[in-house]
C-alpha atoms as a printed R data frame, in Angstrom:
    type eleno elety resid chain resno       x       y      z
1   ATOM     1    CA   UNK     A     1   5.816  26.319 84.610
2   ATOM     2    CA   UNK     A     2   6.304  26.625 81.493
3   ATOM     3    CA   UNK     A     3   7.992  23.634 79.164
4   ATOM     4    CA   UNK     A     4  11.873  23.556 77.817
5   ATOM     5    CA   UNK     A     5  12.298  23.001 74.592
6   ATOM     6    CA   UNK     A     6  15.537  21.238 73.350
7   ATOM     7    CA   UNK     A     7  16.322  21.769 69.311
8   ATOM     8    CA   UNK     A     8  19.191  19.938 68.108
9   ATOM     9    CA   UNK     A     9  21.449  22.010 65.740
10  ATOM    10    CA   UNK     A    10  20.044  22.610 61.652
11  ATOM    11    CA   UNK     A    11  23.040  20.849 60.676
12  ATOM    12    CA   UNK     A    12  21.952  17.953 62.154
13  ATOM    13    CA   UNK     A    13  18.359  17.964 61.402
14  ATOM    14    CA   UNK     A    14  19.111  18.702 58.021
15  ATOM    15    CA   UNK     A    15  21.607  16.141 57.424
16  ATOM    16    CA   UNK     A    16  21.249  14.921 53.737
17  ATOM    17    CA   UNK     A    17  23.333  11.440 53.283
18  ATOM    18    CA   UNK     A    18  24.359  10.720 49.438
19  ATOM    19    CA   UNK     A    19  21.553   7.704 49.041
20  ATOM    20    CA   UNK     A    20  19.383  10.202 49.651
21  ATOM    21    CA   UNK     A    21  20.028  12.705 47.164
22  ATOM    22    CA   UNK     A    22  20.759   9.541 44.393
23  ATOM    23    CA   UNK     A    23  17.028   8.729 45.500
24  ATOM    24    CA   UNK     A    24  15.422  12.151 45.147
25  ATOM    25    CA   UNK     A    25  17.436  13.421 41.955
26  ATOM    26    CA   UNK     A    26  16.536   9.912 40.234
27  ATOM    27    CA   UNK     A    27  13.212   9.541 41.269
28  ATOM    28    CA   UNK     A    28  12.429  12.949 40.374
29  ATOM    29    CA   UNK     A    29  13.969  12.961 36.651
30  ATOM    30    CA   UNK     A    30  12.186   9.160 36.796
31  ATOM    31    CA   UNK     A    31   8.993  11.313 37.174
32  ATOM    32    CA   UNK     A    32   9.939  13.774 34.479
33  ATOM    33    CA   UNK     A    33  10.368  11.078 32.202
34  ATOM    34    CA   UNK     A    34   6.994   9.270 32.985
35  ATOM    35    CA   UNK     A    35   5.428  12.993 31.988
36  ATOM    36    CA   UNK     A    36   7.281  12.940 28.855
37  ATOM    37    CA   UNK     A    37   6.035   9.160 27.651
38  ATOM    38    CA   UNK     A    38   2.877  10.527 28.380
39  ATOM    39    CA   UNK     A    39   3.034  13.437 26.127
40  ATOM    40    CA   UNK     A    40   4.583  11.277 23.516
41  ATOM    41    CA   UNK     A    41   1.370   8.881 23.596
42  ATOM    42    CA   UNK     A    42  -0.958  11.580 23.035
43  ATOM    43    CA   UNK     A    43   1.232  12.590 19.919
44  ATOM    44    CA   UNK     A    44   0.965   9.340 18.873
45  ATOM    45    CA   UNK     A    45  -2.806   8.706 19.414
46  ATOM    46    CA   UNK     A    46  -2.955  11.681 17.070
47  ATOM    47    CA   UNK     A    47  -1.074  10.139 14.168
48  ATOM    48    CA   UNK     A    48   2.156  12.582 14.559
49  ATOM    49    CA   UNK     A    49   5.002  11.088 14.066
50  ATOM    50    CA   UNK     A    50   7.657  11.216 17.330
51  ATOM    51    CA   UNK     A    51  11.276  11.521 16.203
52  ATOM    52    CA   UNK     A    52  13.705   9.478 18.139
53  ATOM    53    CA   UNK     A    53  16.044  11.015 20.752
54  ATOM    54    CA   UNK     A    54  18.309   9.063 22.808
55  ATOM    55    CA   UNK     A    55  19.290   9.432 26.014
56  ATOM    56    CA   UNK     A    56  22.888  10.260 26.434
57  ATOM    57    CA   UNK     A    57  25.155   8.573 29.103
58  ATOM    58    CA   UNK     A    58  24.581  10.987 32.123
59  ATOM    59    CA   UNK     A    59  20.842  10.408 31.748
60  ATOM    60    CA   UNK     A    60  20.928   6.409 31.850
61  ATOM    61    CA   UNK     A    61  23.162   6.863 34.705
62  ATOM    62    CA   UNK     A    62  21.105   9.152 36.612
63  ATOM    63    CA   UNK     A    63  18.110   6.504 36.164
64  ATOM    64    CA   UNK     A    64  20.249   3.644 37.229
65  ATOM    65    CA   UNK     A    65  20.733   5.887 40.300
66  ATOM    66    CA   UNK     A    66  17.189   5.204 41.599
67  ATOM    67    CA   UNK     A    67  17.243   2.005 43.888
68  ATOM    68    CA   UNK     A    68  14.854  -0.054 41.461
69  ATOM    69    CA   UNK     A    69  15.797  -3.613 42.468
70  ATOM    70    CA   UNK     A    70  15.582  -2.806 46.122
71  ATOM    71    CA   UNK     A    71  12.206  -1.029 45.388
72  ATOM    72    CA   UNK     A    72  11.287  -4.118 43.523
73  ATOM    73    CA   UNK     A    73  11.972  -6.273 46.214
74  ATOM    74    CA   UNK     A    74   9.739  -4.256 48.562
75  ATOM    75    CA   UNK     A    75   7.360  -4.006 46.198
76  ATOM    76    CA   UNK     A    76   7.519  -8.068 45.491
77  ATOM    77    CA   UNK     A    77   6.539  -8.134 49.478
78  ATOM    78    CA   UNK     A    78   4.581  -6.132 49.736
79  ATOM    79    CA   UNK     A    79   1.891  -7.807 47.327
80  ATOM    80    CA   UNK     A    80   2.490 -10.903 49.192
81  ATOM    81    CA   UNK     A    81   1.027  -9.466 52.736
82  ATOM    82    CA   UNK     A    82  -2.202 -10.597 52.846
83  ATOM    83    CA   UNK     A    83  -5.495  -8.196 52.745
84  ATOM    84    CA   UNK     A    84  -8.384  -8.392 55.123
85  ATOM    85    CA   UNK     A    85 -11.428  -9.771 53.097
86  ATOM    86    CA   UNK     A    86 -13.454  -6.693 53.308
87  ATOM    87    CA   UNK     A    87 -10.115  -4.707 51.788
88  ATOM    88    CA   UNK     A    88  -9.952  -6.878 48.616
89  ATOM    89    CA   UNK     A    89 -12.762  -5.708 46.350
90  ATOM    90    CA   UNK     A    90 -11.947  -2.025 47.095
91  ATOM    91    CA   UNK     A    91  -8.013  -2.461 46.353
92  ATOM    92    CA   UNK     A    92  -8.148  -4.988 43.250
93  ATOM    93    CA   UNK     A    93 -11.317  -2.846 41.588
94  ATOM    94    CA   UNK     A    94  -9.240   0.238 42.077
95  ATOM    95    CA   UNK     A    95  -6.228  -1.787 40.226
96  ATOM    96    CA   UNK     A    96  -8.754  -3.603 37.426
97  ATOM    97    CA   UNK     A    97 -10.084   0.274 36.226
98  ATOM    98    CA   UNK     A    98  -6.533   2.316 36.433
99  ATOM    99    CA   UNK     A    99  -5.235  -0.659 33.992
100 ATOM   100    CA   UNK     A   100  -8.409  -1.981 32.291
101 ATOM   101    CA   UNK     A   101  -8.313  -5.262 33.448
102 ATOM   102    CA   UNK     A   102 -10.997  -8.292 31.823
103 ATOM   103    CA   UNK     A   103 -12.037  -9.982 34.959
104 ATOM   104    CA   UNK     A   104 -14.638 -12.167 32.908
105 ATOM   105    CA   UNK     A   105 -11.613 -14.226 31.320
106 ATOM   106    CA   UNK     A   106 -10.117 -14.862 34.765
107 ATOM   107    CA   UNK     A   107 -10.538 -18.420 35.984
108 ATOM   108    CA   UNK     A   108 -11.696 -16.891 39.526
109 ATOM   109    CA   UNK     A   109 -14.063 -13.864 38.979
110 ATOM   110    CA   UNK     A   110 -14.988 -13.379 42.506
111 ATOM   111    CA   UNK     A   111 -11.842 -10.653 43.805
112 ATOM   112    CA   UNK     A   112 -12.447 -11.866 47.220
113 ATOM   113    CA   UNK     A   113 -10.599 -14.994 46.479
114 ATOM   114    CA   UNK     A   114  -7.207 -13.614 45.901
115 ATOM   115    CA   UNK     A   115  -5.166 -13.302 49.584
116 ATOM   116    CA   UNK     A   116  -2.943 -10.463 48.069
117 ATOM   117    CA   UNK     A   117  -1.739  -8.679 45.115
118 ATOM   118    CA   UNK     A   118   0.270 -11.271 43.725
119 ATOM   119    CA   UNK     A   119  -2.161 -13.610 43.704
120 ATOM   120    CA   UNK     A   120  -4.265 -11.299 41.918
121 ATOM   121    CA   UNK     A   121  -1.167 -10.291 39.234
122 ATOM   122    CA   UNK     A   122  -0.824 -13.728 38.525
123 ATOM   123    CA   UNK     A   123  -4.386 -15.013 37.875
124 ATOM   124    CA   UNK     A   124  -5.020 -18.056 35.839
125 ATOM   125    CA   UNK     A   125  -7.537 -17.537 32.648
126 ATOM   126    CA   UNK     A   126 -10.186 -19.975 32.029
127 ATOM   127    CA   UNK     A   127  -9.188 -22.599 29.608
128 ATOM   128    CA   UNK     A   128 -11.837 -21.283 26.907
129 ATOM   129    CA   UNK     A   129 -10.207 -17.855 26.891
130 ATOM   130    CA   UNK     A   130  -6.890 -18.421 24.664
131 ATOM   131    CA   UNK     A   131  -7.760 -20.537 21.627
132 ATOM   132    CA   UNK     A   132  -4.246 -21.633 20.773
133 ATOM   133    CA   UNK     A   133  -3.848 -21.725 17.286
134 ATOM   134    CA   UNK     A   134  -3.060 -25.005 15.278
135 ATOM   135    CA   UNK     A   135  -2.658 -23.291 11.966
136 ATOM   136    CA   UNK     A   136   0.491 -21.380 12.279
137 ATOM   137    CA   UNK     A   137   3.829 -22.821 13.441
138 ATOM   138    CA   UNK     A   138   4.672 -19.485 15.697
139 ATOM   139    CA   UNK     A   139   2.122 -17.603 18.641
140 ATOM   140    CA   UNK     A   140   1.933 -15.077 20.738
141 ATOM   141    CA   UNK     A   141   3.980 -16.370 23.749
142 ATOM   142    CA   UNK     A   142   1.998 -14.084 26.277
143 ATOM   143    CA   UNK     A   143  -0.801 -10.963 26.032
144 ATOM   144    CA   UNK     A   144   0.913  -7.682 25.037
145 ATOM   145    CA   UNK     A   145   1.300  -5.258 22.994
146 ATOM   146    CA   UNK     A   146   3.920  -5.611 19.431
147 ATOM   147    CA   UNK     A   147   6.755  -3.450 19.451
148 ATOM   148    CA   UNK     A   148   8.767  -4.577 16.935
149 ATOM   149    CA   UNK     A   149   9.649  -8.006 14.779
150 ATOM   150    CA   UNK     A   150  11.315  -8.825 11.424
151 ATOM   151    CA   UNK     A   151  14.630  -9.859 10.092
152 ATOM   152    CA   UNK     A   152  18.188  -9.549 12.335
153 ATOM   153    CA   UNK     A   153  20.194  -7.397 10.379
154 ATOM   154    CA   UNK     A   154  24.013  -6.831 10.500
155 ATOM   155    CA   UNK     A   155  24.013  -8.510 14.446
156 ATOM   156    CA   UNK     A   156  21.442  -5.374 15.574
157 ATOM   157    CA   UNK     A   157  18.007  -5.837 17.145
158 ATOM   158    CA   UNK     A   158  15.047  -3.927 17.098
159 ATOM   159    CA   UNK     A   159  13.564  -3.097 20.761
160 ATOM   160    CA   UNK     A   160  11.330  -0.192 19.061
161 ATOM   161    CA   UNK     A   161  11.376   1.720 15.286
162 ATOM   162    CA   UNK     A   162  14.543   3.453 15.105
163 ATOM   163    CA   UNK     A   163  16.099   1.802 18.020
164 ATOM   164    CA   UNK     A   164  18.276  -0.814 18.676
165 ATOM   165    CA   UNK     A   165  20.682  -3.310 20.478
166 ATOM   166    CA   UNK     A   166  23.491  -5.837 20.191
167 ATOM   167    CA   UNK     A   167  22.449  -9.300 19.535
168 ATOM   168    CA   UNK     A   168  25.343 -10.695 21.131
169 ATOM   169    CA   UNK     A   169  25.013  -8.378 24.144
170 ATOM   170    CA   UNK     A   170  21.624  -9.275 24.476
171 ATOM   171    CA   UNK     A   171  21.928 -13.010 24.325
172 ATOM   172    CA   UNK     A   172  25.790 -13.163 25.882
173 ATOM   173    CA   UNK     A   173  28.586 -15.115 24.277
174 ATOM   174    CA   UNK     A   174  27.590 -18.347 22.272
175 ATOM   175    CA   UNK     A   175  27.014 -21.503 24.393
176 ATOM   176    CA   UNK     A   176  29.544 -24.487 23.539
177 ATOM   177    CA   UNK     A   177  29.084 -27.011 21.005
178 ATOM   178    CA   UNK     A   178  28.991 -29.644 23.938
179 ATOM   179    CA   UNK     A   179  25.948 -27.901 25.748
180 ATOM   180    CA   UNK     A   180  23.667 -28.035 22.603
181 ATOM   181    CA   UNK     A   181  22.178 -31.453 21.218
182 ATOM   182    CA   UNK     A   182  21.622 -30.462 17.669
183 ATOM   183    CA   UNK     A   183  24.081 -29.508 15.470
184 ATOM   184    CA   UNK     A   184  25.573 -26.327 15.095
185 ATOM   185    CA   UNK     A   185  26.862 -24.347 12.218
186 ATOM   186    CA   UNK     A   186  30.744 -24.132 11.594
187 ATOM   187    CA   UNK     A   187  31.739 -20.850 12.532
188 ATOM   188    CA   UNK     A   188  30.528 -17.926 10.895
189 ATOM   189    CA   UNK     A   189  32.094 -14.327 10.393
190 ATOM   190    CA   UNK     A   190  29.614 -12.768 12.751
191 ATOM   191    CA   UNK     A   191  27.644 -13.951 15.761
192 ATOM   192    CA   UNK     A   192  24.146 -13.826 13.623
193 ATOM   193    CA   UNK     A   193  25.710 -15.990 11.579
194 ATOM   194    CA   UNK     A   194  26.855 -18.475 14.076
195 ATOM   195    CA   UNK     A   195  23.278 -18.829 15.534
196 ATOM   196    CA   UNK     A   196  22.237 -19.787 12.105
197 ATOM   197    CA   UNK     A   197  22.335 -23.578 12.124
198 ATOM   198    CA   UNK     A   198  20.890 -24.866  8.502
199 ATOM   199    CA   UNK     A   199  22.045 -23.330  5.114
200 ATOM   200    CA   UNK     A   200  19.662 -20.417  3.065
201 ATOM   201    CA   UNK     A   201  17.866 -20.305  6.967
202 ATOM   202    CA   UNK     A   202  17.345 -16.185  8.353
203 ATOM   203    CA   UNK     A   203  17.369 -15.019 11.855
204 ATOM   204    CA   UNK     A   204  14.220 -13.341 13.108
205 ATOM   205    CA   UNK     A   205  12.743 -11.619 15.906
206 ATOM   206    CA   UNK     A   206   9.567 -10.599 17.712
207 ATOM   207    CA   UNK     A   207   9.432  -8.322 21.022
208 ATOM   208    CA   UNK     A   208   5.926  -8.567 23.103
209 ATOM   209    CA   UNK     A   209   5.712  -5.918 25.587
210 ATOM   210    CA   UNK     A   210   3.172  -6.942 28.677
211 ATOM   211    CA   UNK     A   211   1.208  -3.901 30.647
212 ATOM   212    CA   UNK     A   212   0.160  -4.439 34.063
213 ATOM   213    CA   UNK     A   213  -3.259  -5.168 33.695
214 ATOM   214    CA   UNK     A   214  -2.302  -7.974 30.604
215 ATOM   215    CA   UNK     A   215  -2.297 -11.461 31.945
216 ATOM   216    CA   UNK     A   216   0.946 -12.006 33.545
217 ATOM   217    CA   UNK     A   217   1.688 -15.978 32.441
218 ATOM   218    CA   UNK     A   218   3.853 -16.329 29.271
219 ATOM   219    CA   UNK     A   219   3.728 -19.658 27.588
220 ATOM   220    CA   UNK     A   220   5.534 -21.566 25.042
221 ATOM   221    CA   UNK     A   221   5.648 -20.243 21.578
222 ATOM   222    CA   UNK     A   222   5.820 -23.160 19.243
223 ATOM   223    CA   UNK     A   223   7.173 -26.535 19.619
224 ATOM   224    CA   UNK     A   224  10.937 -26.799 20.565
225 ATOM   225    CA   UNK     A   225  13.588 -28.136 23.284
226 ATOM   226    CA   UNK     A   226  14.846 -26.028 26.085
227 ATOM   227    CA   UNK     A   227  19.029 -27.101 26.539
228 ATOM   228    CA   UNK     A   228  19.397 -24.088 28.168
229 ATOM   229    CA   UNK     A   229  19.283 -20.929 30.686
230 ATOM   230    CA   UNK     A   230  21.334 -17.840 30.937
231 ATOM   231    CA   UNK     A   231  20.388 -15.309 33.616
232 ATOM   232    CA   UNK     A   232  21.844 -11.682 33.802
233 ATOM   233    CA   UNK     A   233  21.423 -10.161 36.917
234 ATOM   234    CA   UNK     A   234  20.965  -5.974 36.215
235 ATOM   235    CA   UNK     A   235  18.724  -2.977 36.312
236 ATOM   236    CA   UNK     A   236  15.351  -3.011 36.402
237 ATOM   237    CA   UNK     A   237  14.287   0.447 34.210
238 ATOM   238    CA   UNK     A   238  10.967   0.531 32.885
239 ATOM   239    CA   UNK     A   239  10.280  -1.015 29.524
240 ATOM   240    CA   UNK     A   240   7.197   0.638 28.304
241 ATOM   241    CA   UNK     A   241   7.450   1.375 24.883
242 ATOM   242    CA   UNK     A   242   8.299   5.550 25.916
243 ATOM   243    CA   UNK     A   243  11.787   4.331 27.843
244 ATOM   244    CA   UNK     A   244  12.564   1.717 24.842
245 ATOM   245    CA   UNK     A   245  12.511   4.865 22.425
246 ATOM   246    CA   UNK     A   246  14.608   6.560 25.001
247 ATOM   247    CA   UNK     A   247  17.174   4.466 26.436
248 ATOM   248    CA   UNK     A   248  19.320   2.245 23.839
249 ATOM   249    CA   UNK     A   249  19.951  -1.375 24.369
250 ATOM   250    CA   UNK     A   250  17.583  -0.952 27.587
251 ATOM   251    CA   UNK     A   251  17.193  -5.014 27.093
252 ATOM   252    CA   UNK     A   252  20.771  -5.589 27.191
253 ATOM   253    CA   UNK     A   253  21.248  -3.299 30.529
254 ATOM   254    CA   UNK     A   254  18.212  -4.842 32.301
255 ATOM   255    CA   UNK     A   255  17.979  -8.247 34.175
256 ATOM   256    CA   UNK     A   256  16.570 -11.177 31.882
257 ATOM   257    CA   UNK     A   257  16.410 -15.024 31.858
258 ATOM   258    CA   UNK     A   258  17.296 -16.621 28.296
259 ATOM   259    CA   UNK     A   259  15.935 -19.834 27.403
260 ATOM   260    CA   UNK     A   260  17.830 -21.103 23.996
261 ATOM   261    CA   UNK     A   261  17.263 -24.502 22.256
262 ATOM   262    CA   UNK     A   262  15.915 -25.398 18.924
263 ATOM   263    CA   UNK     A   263  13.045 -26.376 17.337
264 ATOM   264    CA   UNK     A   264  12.487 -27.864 13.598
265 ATOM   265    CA   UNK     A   265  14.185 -25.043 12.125
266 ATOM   266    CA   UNK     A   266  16.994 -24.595 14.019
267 ATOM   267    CA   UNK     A   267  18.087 -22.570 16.993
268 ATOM   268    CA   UNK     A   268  14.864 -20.840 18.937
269 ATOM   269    CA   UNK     A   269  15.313 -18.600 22.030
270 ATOM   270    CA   UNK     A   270  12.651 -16.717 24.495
271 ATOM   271    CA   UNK     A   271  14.034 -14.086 27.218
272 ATOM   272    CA   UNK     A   272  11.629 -12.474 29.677
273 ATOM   273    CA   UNK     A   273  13.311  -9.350 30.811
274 ATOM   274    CA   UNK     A   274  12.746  -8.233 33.759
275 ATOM   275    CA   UNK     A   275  11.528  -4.283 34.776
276 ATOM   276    CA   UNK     A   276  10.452  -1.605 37.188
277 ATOM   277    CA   UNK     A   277   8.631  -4.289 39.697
278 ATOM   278    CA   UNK     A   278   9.392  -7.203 38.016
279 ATOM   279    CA   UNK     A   279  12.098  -8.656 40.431
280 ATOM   280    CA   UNK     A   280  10.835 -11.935 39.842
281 ATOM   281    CA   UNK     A   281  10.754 -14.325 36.888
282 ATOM   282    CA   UNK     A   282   9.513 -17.428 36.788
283 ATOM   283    CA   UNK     A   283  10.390 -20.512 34.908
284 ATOM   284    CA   UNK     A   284   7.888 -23.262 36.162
285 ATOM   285    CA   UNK     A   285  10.446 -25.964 35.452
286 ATOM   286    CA   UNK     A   286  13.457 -24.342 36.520
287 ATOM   287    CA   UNK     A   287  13.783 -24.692 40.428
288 ATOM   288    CA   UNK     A   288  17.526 -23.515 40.536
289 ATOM   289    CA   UNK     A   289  16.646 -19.940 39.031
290 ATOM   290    CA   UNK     A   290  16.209 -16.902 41.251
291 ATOM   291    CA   UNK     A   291  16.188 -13.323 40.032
292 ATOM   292    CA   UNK     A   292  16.736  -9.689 41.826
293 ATOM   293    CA   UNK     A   293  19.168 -10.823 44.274
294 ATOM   294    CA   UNK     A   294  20.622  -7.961 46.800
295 ATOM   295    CA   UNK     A   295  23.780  -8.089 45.067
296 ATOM   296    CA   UNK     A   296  25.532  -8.968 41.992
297 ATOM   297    CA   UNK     A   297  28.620  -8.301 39.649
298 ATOM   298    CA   UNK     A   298  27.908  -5.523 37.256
299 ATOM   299    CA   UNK     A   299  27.881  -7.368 33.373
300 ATOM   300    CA   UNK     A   300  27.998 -11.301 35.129
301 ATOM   301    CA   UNK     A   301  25.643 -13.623 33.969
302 ATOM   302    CA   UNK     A   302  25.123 -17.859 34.785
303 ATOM   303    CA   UNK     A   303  24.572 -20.912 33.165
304 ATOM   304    CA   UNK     A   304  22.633 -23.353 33.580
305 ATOM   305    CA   UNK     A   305  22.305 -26.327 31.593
306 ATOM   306    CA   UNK     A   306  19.445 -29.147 30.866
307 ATOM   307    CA   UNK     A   307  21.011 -31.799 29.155
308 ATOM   308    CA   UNK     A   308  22.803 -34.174 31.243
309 ATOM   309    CA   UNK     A   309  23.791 -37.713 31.814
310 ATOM   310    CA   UNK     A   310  20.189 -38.397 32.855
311 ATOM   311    CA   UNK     A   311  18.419 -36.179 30.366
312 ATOM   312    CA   UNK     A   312  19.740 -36.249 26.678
313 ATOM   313    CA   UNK     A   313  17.469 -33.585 25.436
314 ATOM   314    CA   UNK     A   314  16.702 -30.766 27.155
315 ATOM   315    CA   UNK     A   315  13.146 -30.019 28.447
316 ATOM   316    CA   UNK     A   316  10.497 -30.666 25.580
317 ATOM   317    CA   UNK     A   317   8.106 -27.908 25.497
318 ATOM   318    CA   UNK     A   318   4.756 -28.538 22.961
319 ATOM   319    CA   UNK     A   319   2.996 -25.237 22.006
320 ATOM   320    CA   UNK     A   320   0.640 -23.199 23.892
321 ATOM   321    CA   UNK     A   321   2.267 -25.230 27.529
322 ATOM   322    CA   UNK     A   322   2.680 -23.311 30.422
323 ATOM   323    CA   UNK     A   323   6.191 -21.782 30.244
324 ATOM   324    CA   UNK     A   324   6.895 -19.159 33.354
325 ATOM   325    CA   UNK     A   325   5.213 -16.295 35.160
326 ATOM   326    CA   UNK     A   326   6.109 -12.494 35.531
327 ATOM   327    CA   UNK     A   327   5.465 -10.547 39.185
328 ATOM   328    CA   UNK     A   328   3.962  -7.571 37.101
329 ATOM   329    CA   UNK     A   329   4.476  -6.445 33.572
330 ATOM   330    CA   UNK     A   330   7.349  -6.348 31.617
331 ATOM   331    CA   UNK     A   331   8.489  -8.044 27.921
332 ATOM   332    CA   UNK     A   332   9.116 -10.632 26.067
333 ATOM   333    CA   UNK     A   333  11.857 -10.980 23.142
334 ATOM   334    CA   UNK     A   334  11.876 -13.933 20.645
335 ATOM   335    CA   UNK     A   335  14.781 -14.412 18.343
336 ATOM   336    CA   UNK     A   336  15.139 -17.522 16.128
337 ATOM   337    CA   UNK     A   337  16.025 -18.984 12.776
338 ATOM   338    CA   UNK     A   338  13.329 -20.091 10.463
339 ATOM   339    CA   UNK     A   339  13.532 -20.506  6.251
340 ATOM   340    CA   UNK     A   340  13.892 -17.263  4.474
341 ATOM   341    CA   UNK     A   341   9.770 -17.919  3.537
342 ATOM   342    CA   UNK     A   342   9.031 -16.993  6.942
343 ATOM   343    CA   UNK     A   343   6.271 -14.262  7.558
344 ATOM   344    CA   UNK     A   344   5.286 -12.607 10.413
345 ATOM   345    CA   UNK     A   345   1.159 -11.780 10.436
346 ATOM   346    CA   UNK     A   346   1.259  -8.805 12.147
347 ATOM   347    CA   UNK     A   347   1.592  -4.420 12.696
348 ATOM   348    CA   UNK     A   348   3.811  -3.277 15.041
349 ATOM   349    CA   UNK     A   349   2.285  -1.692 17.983
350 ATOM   350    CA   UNK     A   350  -0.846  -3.732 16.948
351 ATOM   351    CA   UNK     A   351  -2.157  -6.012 20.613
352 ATOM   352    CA   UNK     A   352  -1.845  -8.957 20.489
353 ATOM   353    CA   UNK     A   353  -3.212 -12.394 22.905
354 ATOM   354    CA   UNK     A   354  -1.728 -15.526 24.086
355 ATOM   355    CA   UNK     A   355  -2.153 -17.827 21.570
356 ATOM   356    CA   UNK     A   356  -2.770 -15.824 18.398
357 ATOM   357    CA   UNK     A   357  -0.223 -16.339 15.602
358 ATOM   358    CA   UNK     A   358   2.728 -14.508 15.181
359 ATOM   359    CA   UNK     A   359   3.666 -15.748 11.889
360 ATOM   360    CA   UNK     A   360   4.234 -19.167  9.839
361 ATOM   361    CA   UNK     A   361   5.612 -20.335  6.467
């Protein structure tokens, strides 16, 4: 009486397909890395000094290997299934101590009120709880942490000490006279210098990095016009400030939404760039945009512009407005010209709140 057992061959059982492999190898050397930001931290929590090392090609594309958009997207919905009411306090307390998350500035308090996790990631604050400052033309567009900011030098940005990327690779070829309502400078002899639209003017720059448990809205960071978007579709690598030491021009290989325009200096731009679990990126008043698509071409980018025959100016944006959202954490670059008096108030790797100033004349 006794049962048959049928085993198929090892070959089979054991059959290891390529996608597989990409995902163990990269999620396993994504895990290495995570261990070695960590120990870099501590060093730096202890006032030692980390020398740089960059990654070389074969690690960047062993990292790219890991599935991150598609494990964005499932993470995206995911957070949007909705918990049981009894579930909620347990699973959004667990999240509020692992990232040290102030509950009391929240607009809703009581955690049974969110449906799901991205309800919860994108909280409002209460009105009271981001004093926007009148005193200095430039703020903190978001809540974060201060990487890096200063001067553009020689067409090279800073995404952390020591580190850094092209501007024109970053921001993508220069938009077209005809898209732009202000005027432009003639031609210059580098791309820096064709941003630059008024005479004795710099180019500066500011990069906000946002943990998880920092309040997810970004808002606008002084008063300016919006003429236009540029979206690049790409990777979604981590940007915490260990992979920005790591990885060069990380901004310029992940996926991020420039807004350019000007404001009473000149040109003024904002990108969100997009990361591990940030698949989405919101722009409240652009409808048309949608980020981490299943597919795209590798170095493509789109265009989208505000001014048309029924709107001369571009979308007017008054300090301190609601701007866009993120679906997580993830950063914030600004990069725009100002008068060569301009100073920024602030230490990198200092935090930093929505609303505080970034700098003035």
């Amino acid at each position: 009486d006794r049962k048959k057992l049928h085993t198929a061959p090892v070959g089979q059982v054991f059959r290891l397909r390529p996608f597989h492999v990409l995902v163990a190898t990269g999620g396993g050397y994504a895990g290495y890395r995570k261990y070695e930001d960590y120990k870099l931290e501590q060093l730096e929590k202890r006032g030692i000094e980390v020398p740089v090392r960059l990654a070389s090609e074969w690690e960047v594309a062993l990292y790219k290997s890991v599935p991150t958009r598609l494990l964005s997207r499932a993470w995206g919905r995911l957070n949007q299934v909705e918990l049981p009411t009894w579930l909620r306090k347990p699973v959004y307390s667990l999240y509020i101590w692992t990232f040290g998350v102030n509950m009391k500035e929240a607009a809703v308090e009581d955690l049974h009120h969110y449906r799901n996790l991205s309800e919860f990631f994108r909280r409002k604050l209460k009105p009271q709880a981001r004093p926007v400052c009148c005193v200095h033309s430039v703020i903190s567009p978001s809540d974060g942490k201060i990487l890096n900011f200063g001067q553009v030098k020689n067409c090279e940005v800073e995404q952390v000490k020591g580190v850094t990327y092209s501007l024109e690779s970053f921001l993508g070829p220069r938009i077209s006279t005809e898209e732009m309502h202000f005027s432009r400078a003639p031609p210059g002899n580098s791309f820096q210098q064709q941003l630059v639209t008024k005479e004795g003017n710099e180019l500066y720059h500011c990069v906000i990095y946002l943990a998880p448990g920092d309040y997810h809205c970004f808002h606008s960071p002084t008063d300016w016009t919006v003429s236009h978007r540029r979206h690049f579709p790409g990777s979604l690598m981590s940007v915490n400030p260990g992979v920005a030491r790591w990885i060069k021009e990380l901004f310029c290989h992940n996926e991020r939404v420039v807004l350019t325009g000007d404001w009473k200096h000149g040109f003024f731009s904002l990108t969100a760039v997009g990361a591990t679990n940030v698949g989405s990126i919101r722009i409240y008043f652009d409808q048309d945009l949608h980020t981490n698509s299943p597919s795209y071409s590798k170095g493509s980018y789109n265009d989208f512009s505000f001014i048309s025959n029924n709107n001369k100016e571009g979308i007017p944006m008054r300090k301190g407005e609601h701007l866009g959202e993120f679906n997580l954490g993830s950063t914030i670059v600004l990069i725009f010209e100002a008068p060569k008096d301009f100073k920024f108030n602030l230490k990198a790797g200092q935090k930093i709140r929505f609303g505080e100033a970034l700098g003035s004349l």
